[in-house]
CSV table of C-alpha atoms and ligand atoms in Angstrom, one decimal:
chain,number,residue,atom,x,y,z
C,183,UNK,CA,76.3,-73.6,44.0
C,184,UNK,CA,78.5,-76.9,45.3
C,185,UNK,CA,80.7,-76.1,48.2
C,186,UNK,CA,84.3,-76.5,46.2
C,187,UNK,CA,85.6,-77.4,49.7
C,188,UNK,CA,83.0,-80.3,50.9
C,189,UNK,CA,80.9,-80.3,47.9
C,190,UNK,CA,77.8,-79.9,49.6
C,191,UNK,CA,75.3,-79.1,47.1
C,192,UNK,CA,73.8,-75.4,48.7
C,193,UNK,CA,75.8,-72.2,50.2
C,194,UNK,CA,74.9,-68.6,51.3
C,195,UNK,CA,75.7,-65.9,50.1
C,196,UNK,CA,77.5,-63.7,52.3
C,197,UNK,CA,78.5,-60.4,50.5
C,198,UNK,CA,77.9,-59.4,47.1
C,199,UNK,CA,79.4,-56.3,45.2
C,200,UNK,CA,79.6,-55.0,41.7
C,201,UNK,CA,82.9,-54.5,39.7
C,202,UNK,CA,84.6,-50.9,39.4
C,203,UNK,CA,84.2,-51.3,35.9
C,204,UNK,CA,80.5,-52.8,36.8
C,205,UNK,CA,81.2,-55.3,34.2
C,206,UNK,CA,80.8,-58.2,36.8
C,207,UNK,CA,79.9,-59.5,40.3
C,208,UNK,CA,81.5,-60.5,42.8
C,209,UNK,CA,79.9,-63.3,45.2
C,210,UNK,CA,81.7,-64.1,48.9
C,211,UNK,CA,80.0,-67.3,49.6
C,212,UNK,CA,79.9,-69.6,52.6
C,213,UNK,CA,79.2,-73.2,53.0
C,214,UNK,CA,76.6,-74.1,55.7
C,215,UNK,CA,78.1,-77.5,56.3
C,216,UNK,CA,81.9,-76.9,56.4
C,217,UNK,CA,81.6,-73.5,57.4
C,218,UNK,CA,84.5,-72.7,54.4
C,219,UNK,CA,84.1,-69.4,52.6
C,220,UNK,CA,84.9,-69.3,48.7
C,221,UNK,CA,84.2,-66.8,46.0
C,222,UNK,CA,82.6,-66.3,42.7
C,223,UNK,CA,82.4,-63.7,40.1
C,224,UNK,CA,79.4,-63.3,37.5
C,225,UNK,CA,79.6,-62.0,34.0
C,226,UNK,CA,77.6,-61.5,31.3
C,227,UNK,CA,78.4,-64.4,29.0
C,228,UNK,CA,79.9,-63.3,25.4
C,229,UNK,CA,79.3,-65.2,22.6
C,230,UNK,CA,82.4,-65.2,19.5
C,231,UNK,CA,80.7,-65.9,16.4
C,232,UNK,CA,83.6,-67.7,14.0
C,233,UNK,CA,83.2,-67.2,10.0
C,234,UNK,CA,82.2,-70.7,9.5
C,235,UNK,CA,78.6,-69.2,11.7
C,236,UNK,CA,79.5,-71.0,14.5
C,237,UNK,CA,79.1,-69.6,18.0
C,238,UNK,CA,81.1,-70.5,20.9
C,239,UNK,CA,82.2,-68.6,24.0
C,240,UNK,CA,84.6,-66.3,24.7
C,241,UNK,CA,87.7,-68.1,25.5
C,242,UNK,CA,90.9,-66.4,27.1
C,243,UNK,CA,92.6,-69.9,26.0
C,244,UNK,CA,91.6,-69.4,22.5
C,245,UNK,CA,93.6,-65.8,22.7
C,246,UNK,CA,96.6,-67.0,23.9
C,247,UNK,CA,96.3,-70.4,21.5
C,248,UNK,CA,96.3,-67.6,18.5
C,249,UNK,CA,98.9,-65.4,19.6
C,250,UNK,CA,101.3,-67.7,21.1
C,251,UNK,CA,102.8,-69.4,17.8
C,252,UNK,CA,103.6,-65.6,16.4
C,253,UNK,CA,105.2,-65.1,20.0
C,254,UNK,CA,107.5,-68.1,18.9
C,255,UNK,CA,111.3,-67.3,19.9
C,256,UNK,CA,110.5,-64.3,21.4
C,257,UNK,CA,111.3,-62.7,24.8
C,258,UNK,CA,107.1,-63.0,25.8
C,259,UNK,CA,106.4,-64.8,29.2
C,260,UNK,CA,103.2,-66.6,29.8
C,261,UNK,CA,102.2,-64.2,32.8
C,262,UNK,CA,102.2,-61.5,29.6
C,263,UNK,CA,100.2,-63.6,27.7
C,264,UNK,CA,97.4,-64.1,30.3
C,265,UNK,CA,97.5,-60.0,30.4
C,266,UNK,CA,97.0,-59.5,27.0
C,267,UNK,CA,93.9,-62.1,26.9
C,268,UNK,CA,92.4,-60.2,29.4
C,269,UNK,CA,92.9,-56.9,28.0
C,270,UNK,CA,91.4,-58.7,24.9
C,271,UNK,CA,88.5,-59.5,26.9
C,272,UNK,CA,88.1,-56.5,28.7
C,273,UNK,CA,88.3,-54.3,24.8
C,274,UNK,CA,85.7,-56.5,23.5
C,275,UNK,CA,83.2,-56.2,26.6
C,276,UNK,CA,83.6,-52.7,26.7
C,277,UNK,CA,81.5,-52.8,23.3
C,278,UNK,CA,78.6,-54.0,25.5
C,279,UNK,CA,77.2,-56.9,23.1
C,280,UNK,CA,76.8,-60.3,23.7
C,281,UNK,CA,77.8,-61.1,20.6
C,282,UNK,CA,81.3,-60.7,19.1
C,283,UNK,CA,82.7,-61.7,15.2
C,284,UNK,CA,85.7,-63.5,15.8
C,285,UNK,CA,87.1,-60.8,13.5
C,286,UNK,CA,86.8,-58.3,16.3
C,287,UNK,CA,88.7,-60.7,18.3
C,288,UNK,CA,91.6,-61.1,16.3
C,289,UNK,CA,91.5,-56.5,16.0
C,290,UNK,CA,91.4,-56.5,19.5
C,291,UNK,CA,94.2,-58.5,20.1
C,292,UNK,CA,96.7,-56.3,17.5
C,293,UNK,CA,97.0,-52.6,19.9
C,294,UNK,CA,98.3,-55.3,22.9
C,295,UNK,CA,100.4,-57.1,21.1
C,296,UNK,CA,102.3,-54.4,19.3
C,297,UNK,CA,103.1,-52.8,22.6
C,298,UNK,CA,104.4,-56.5,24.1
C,299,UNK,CA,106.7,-57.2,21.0
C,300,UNK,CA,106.2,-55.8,17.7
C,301,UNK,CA,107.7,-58.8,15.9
C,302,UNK,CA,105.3,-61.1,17.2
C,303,UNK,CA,102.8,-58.2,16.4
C,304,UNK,CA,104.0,-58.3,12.5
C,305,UNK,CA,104.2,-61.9,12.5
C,306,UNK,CA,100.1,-62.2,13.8
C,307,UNK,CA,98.9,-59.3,11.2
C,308,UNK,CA,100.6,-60.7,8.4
C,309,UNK,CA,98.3,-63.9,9.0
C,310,UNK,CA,95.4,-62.6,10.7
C,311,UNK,CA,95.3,-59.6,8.4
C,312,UNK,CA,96.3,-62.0,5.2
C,313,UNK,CA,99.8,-60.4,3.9
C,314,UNK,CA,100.3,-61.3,0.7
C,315,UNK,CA,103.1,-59.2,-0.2
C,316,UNK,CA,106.9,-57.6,1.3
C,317,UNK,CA,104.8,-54.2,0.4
C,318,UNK,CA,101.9,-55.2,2.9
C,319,UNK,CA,105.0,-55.9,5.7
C,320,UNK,CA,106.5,-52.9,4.7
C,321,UNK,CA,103.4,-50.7,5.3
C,322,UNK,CA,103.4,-51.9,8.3
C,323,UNK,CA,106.1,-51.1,9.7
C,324,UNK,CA,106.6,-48.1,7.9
C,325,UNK,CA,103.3,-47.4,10.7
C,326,UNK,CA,105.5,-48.6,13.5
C,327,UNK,CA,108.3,-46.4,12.8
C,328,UNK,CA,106.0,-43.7,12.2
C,329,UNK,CA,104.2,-43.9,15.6
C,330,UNK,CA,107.7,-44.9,17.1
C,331,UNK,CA,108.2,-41.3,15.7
C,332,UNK,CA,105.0,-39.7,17.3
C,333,UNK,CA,105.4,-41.7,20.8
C,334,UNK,CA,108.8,-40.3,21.1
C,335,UNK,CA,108.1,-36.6,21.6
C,336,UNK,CA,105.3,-37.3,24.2
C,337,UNK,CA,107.0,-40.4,26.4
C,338,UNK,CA,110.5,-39.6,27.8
C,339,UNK,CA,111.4,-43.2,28.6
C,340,UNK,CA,111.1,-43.8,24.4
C,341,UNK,CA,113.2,-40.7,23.2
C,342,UNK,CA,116.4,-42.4,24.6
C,343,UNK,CA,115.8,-44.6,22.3
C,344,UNK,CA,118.1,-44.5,19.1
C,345,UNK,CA,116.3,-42.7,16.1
C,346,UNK,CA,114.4,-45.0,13.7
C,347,UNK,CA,116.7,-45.4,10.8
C,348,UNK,CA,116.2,-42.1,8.6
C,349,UNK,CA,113.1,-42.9,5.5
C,350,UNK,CA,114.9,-44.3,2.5
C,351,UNK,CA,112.2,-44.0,0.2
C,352,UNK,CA,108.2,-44.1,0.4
C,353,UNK,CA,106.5,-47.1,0.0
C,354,UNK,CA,105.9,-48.1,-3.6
C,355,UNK,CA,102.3,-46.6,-4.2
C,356,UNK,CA,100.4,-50.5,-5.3
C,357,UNK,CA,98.5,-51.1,-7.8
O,185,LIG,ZN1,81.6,-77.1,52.5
């Protein structure tokens, strides 16, 4: 590995250690020409296979690239972004495979967004999950309310909340 210092073209390894979630390494490495130290970290490559059959690799970028136009206009800072691509990351590593539809992707990336804003949240279902009706938006947020509903009576901080406005009506059963 190139010194990122001096670019000398070898370095040592000076300490090595394993991830708490052992899901990567961690190199501390030193240059043997400019004495510098730097670090590197190893993971298991992971593979997102798109519908089309191509295969490209897991891309934090490519995360925030997807969820950032449904954040449009809303109160979402960048730093938040780059925590819900990792979080992406981390939900689809923890399934162990190499290989990951780009489907799973875009589920994976629906539990962190709805707790960051739930707009943007509607906004990327109705596209990733193909709305194609007011019923399929009203569904889902007749969910929303619903766990609003559930989350309330375990998490203090939410129950000061006002009460979700009281059920009009079900749904319209479809079809
Ligand atoms: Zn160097």
């Amino acid at each position: 590995m190139h010194c990122p210092f001096c670019q000398f073209a070898d370095s040592r390894v000076v300490d090595s250690r394993t991830s708490d979630d052992g899901q990567s390494i961690r190199r501390r490495r030193q240059c043997p020409r400019c004495g510098r130290r730097f670090s590197t970290s190893e993971t298991a490559s992971l593979t997102v296979l798109k519908r089309s059959g191509v295969a490209e690799p897991f891309s934090r970028d490519k995360v925030i690239a997807g969820v950032r136009k449904a954040c449009q206009g809303r109160p979402v800072t960048a730093d938040q972004l780059a925590r819900l691509a990792q979080q992406v990351e981390e939900s689809v590593r923890t399934a162990g495979r190499a290989e990951v539809d780009a489907h799973d992707v875009g589920v994976a990336v629906l539990a962190p967004l709805r707790e960051l804003d739930e707009v943007a949240y509607l906004r990327y279902a109705s596209v990733y999950q193909a709305f194609d009706s007011l019923e399929d938006f009203e569904a889902a947020i007749a969910l929303l309310r619903a766990e609003h509903q559930v989350s309330g009576t375990v998490s203090g901080t939410v129950s000061e909340a006002p009460a979700p406005a009281a059920e009009r009506e079900q749904p319209a059963a479809r079809g």
